[in-house]
PDB file of C-alpha atoms in Angstrom:
ATOM      1  CA  MET A 518     -25.688  -1.622  29.842  1.00 49.00           C
ATOM      2  CA  ARG A 519     -27.401  -0.522  26.607  1.00 50.00           C
ATOM      3  CA  THR A 520     -26.127   3.032  27.012  1.00 48.00           C
ATOM      4  CA  LYS A 521     -22.606   1.716  27.191  1.00 48.00           C
ATOM      5  CA  TYR A 522     -22.952  -0.034  23.807  1.00 45.00           C
ATOM      6  CA  ARG A 523     -24.685   2.931  22.199  1.00 47.00           C
ATOM      7  CA  LEU A 524     -21.710   5.109  23.105  1.00 44.00           C
ATOM      8  CA  ALA A 525     -19.112   2.502  22.129  1.00 44.00           C
ATOM      9  CA  LEU A 526     -20.296   2.053  18.538  1.00 43.00           C
ATOM     10  CA  PRO A 527     -20.079   5.719  17.506  1.00 46.00           C
ATOM     11  CA  ALA A 528     -16.742   6.029  19.287  1.00 44.00           C
ATOM     12  CA  ALA A 529     -15.387   2.981  17.454  1.00 43.00           C
ATOM     13  CA  ALA A 530     -16.618   4.351  14.116  1.00 43.00           C
ATOM     14  CA  LEU A 531     -14.998   7.720  14.828  1.00 38.00           C
ATOM     15  CA  LEU A 532     -11.670   6.114  15.764  1.00 39.00           C
ATOM     16  CA  SER A 533     -11.767   3.963  12.637  1.00 42.00           C
ATOM     17  CA  ALA A 534     -12.384   7.004  10.456  1.00 38.00           C
ATOM     18  CA  CYS A 535      -9.512   8.889  12.078  1.00 40.00           C
ATOM     19  CA  ALA A 536      -7.141   5.976  11.612  1.00 43.00           C
ATOM     20  CA  GLN A 537      -7.670   5.980   7.850  1.00 46.00           C
ATOM     21  CA  LEU A 538      -6.065   8.978   6.229  1.00 44.00           C
ATOM     22  CA  PRO A 539      -7.688  10.160   3.018  1.00 52.00           C
ATOM     23  CA  PRO A 540      -5.760   9.092  -0.074  1.00 53.00           C
ATOM     24  CA  GLY A 541      -3.996  11.901  -1.828  1.00 59.00           C
ATOM     25  CA  ASP A 542      -2.726  12.455  -5.297  1.00 87.00           C
ATOM     26  CA  ASN A 543      -0.332   9.527  -5.874  1.00 93.00           C
ATOM     27  CA  ALA A 544       2.208  11.710  -7.656  1.00 95.00           C
ATOM     28  CA  GLU A 545       2.218  14.098  -4.693  1.00 95.00           C
ATOM     29  CA  LEU A 546       2.542  11.222  -2.213  1.00 97.00           C
ATOM     30  CA  THR A 547       5.426   9.765  -4.235  1.00 97.00           C
ATOM     31  CA  ARG A 548       7.123  13.172  -4.164  1.00 97.00           C
ATOM     32  CA  GLN A 549       6.621  13.380  -0.387  1.00 97.00           C
ATOM     33  CA  VAL A 550       8.173   9.968   0.229  1.00 98.00           C
ATOM     34  CA  THR A 551      11.063  10.684  -2.148  1.00 98.00           C
ATOM     35  CA  GLU A 552      11.809  13.949  -0.356  1.00 98.00           C
ATOM     36  CA  THR A 553      11.445  12.243   3.033  1.00 98.00           C
ATOM     37  CA  GLU A 554      13.893   9.511   2.026  1.00 98.00           C
ATOM     38  CA  LYS A 555      16.370  12.123   0.775  1.00 98.00           C
ATOM     39  CA  ALA A 556      16.045  14.086   4.020  1.00 98.00           C
ATOM     40  CA  PHE A 557      16.545  10.861   5.987  1.00 98.00           C
ATOM     41  CA  ALA A 558      19.735  10.120   4.020  1.00 98.00           C
ATOM     42  CA  ALA A 559      20.923  13.702   4.520  1.00 98.00           C
ATOM     43  CA  THR A 560      20.995  13.135   8.284  1.00 98.00           C
ATOM     44  CA  MET A 561      23.901  10.726   7.714  1.00 98.00           C
ATOM     45  CA  ALA A 562      25.764  13.150   5.456  1.00 97.00           C
ATOM     46  CA  ARG A 563      25.287  15.969   8.015  1.00 97.00           C
ATOM     47  CA  ARG A 564      26.217  13.618  10.880  1.00 98.00           C
ATOM     48  CA  ASP A 565      22.932  14.555  12.599  1.00 98.00           C
ATOM     49  CA  PHE A 566      21.956  11.596  14.755  1.00 98.00           C
ATOM     50  CA  ALA A 567      19.125  13.479  16.511  1.00 98.00           C
ATOM     51  CA  ALA A 568      17.477  14.233  13.153  1.00 98.00           C
ATOM     52  CA  PHE A 569      17.962  10.612  12.012  1.00 98.00           C
ATOM     53  CA  GLN A 570      15.887   9.419  14.950  1.00 98.00           C
ATOM     54  CA  THR A 571      12.932  11.638  14.032  1.00 98.00           C
ATOM     55  CA  PHE A 572      12.339   9.565  10.889  1.00 98.00           C
ATOM     56  CA  LEU A 573      11.961   6.294  12.815  1.00 98.00           C
ATOM     57  CA  ALA A 574       8.523   4.952  13.695  1.00 98.00           C
ATOM     58  CA  GLU A 575       8.250   3.746  17.285  1.00 98.00           C
ATOM     59  CA  GLU A 576       7.825   0.164  16.045  1.00 98.00           C
ATOM     60  CA  ALA A 577      10.470   0.332  13.291  1.00 98.00           C
ATOM     61  CA  ILE A 578      12.259  -2.863  12.301  1.00 98.00           C
ATOM     62  CA  PHE A 579      15.653  -2.720  10.616  1.00 98.00           C
ATOM     63  CA  ASP A 580      16.684  -6.085   9.240  1.00 95.00           C
ATOM     64  CA  GLY A 581      20.177  -6.445   7.923  1.00 85.00           C
ATOM     65  CA  GLY A 582      22.252  -8.052  10.626  1.00 83.00           C
ATOM     66  CA  ARG A 583      22.137 -11.333  12.462  1.00 88.00           C
ATOM     67  CA  GLU A 584      18.873 -10.426  14.151  1.00 94.00           C
ATOM     68  CA  PRO A 585      16.376  -7.709  13.242  1.00 97.00           C
ATOM     69  CA  LEU A 586      16.501  -4.524  15.291  1.00 97.00           C
ATOM     70  CA  ARG A 587      13.036  -4.042  16.755  1.00 98.00           C
ATOM     71  CA  GLY A 588      11.792  -0.643  17.860  1.00 98.00           C
ATOM     72  CA  LYS A 589      13.013   2.923  17.539  1.00 98.00           C
ATOM     73  CA  ALA A 590      15.275   2.680  20.598  1.00 98.00           C
ATOM     74  CA  ALA A 591      17.042  -0.471  19.357  1.00 98.00           C
ATOM     75  CA  VAL A 592      17.527   0.937  15.842  1.00 98.00           C
ATOM     76  CA  ALA A 593      18.858   4.225  17.218  1.00 98.00           C
ATOM     77  CA  ALA A 594      21.239   2.467  19.623  1.00 98.00           C
ATOM     78  CA  ALA A 595      22.659   0.269  16.856  1.00 97.00           C
ATOM     79  CA  TRP A 596      22.966   3.090  14.312  1.00 97.00           C
ATOM     80  CA  LYS A 597      24.535   5.643  16.689  1.00 98.00           C
ATOM     81  CA  ARG A 598      28.019   4.343  15.777  1.00 97.00           C
ATOM     82  CA  TYR A 599      27.459   5.241  12.112  1.00 97.00           C
ATOM     83  CA  PHE A 600      27.174   8.892  13.135  1.00 98.00           C
ATOM     84  CA  GLU A 601      30.510   9.015  14.937  1.00 96.00           C
ATOM     85  CA  GLY A 602      33.457  10.612  13.194  1.00 93.00           C
ATOM     86  CA  GLY A 603      33.676  13.333  10.614  1.00 93.00           C
ATOM     87  CA  GLN A 604      32.900  11.289   7.514  1.00 96.00           C
ATOM     88  CA  ALA A 605      29.807   9.215   6.844  1.00 97.00           C
ATOM     89  CA  PRO A 606      30.655   5.525   6.413  1.00 97.00           C
ATOM     90  CA  PHE A 607      28.064   5.221   3.637  1.00 97.00           C
ATOM     91  CA  SER A 608      25.350   7.119   1.803  1.00 98.00           C
ATOM     92  CA  TRP A 609      22.097   6.193   0.127  1.00 98.00           C
ATOM     93  CA  GLU A 610      19.525   7.699  -2.190  1.00 97.00           C
ATOM     94  CA  PRO A 611      16.187   6.546  -3.538  1.00 98.00           C
ATOM     95  CA  ASP A 612      15.945   5.539  -7.168  1.00 98.00           C
ATOM     96  CA  ARG A 613      12.478   4.015  -6.877  1.00 97.00           C
ATOM     97  CA  VAL A 614       9.467   5.001  -4.780  1.00 98.00           C
ATOM     98  CA  VAL A 615       5.972   3.512  -4.975  1.00 98.00           C
ATOM     99  CA  VAL A 616       2.966   4.423  -2.849  1.00 98.00           C
ATOM    100  CA  LEU A 617      -0.215   2.459  -2.195  1.00 97.00           C
ATOM    101  CA  ALA A 618      -3.354   3.963  -3.711  1.00 95.00           C
ATOM    102  CA  SER A 619      -4.652   4.410  -0.145  1.00 94.00           C
ATOM    103  CA  GLY A 620      -1.678   6.664   0.595  1.00 95.00           C
ATOM    104  CA  THR A 621      -0.899   4.847   3.838  1.00 96.00           C
ATOM    105  CA  LEU A 622       2.282   2.934   2.943  1.00 98.00           C
ATOM    106  CA  ALA A 623       5.159   3.434   0.543  1.00 98.00           C
ATOM    107  CA  GLN A 624       8.258   1.548  -0.501  1.00 98.00           C
ATOM    108  CA  SER A 625      11.543   3.174  -1.373  1.00 98.00           C
ATOM    109  CA  GLY A 626      14.728   1.600  -2.600  1.00 98.00           C
ATOM    110  CA  GLY A 627      18.054   2.512  -4.024  1.00 98.00           C
ATOM    111  CA  PRO A 628      21.816   2.239  -3.963  1.00 98.00           C
ATOM    112  CA  VAL A 629      24.050   2.382  -0.899  1.00 98.00           C
ATOM    113  CA  ARG A 630      27.564   3.663  -1.556  1.00 98.00           C
ATOM    114  CA  ASP A 631      30.813   3.702   0.425  1.00 97.00           C
ATOM    115  CA  PRO A 632      32.650   7.035   1.020  1.00 97.00           C
ATOM    116  CA  GLN A 633      34.428   6.675  -2.334  1.00 97.00           C
ATOM    117  CA  GLY A 634      31.123   6.276  -4.163  1.00 97.00           C
ATOM    118  CA  LYS A 635      31.410   2.538  -4.831  1.00 97.00           C
ATOM    119  CA  LEU A 636      28.097   0.675  -4.867  1.00 97.00           C
ATOM    120  CA  THR A 637      28.084  -1.710  -1.896  1.00 96.00           C
ATOM    121  CA  ALA A 638      24.421  -2.515  -1.275  1.00 96.00           C
ATOM    122  CA  ARG A 639      20.800  -1.711  -2.026  1.00 97.00           C
ATOM    123  CA  PHE A 640      18.276  -0.626   0.551  1.00 97.00           C
ATOM    124  CA  ASN A 641      14.555  -1.252   0.656  1.00 98.00           C
ATOM    125  CA  SER A 642      12.405   0.699   3.090  1.00 98.00           C
ATOM    126  CA  ILE A 643       8.730   0.786   3.939  1.00 98.00           C
ATOM    127  CA  TRP A 644       7.291   4.111   5.052  1.00 98.00           C
ATOM    128  CA  ARG A 645       3.957   4.716   6.800  1.00 98.00           C
ATOM    129  CA  GLN A 646       2.077   7.992   6.605  1.00 98.00           C
ATOM    130  CA  GLU A 647       1.359   8.789  10.259  1.00 96.00           C
ATOM    131  CA  ALA A 648      -0.311  12.137   9.585  1.00 95.00           C
ATOM    132  CA  PRO A 649      -0.867  14.091   6.376  1.00 94.00           C
ATOM    133  CA  GLY A 650       2.572  14.615   4.861  1.00 93.00           C
ATOM    134  CA  GLN A 651       4.357  12.943   7.791  1.00 97.00           C
ATOM    135  CA  TRP A 652       6.114   9.708   6.862  1.00 98.00           C
ATOM    136  CA  ARG A 653       7.987   7.448   9.273  1.00 98.00           C
ATOM    137  CA  ILE A 654      10.082   4.424   8.368  1.00 98.00           C
ATOM    138  CA  VAL A 655       8.650   1.142   9.658  1.00 98.00           C
ATOM    139  CA  PHE A 656      10.821  -1.445   7.865  1.00 98.00           C
ATOM    140  CA  ASP A 657      14.309  -1.232   6.420  1.00 98.00           C
ATOM    141  CA  LYS A 658      16.514  -3.889   4.893  1.00 97.00           C
ATOM    142  CA  GLY A 659      19.844  -3.587   3.188  1.00 93.00           C
ATOM    143  CA  GLU A 660      21.221  -6.248   0.861  1.00 93.00           C
ATOM    144  CA  PRO A 661      24.811  -6.444  -0.386  1.00 92.00           C
ATOM    145  CA  VAL A 662      25.146  -6.170  -4.150  1.00 89.00           C
ATOM    146  CA  CYS A 663      26.251  -9.247  -6.034  1.00 80.00           C
ATOM    147  CA  ASP A 664      28.967  -9.138  -8.636  1.00 71.00           C
ATOM    148  CA  CYS A 665      27.313 -12.029 -10.450  1.00 66.00           C
ATOM    149  CA  LYS A 666      29.028 -11.711 -13.830  1.00 63.00           C
TER     150      LYS A 666
END
């Protein structure tokens, strides 16, 4: 019984250490997330649904409809229709990216535009670094813009 616990503690410590990625230079991490967000948006412009899916974390939640879409499969199934046809129904780009000092999570946000370039919404996304330099989206929420003048 004691041997079992002696082996479990070092194994738990090793797993804990592996789960925490070392923090990097925040400017570099911000650049990585910005470029990842731009590449994610480019999948829509290129009409590349397969590439779009590679940016989704397995447990991604997209919240913008009646009910949140939970999981990569549900998000992909719901978004597949946006990739049909020759022209993208909307586009987005980050105008703000912030990264935790730990380098594990980041938030991106920016405008969403219709095919004519009219601002229709803003997106907010949370990205998780799953391996060094590899970011996957875990939360996404779009909000319509308000003409509150």
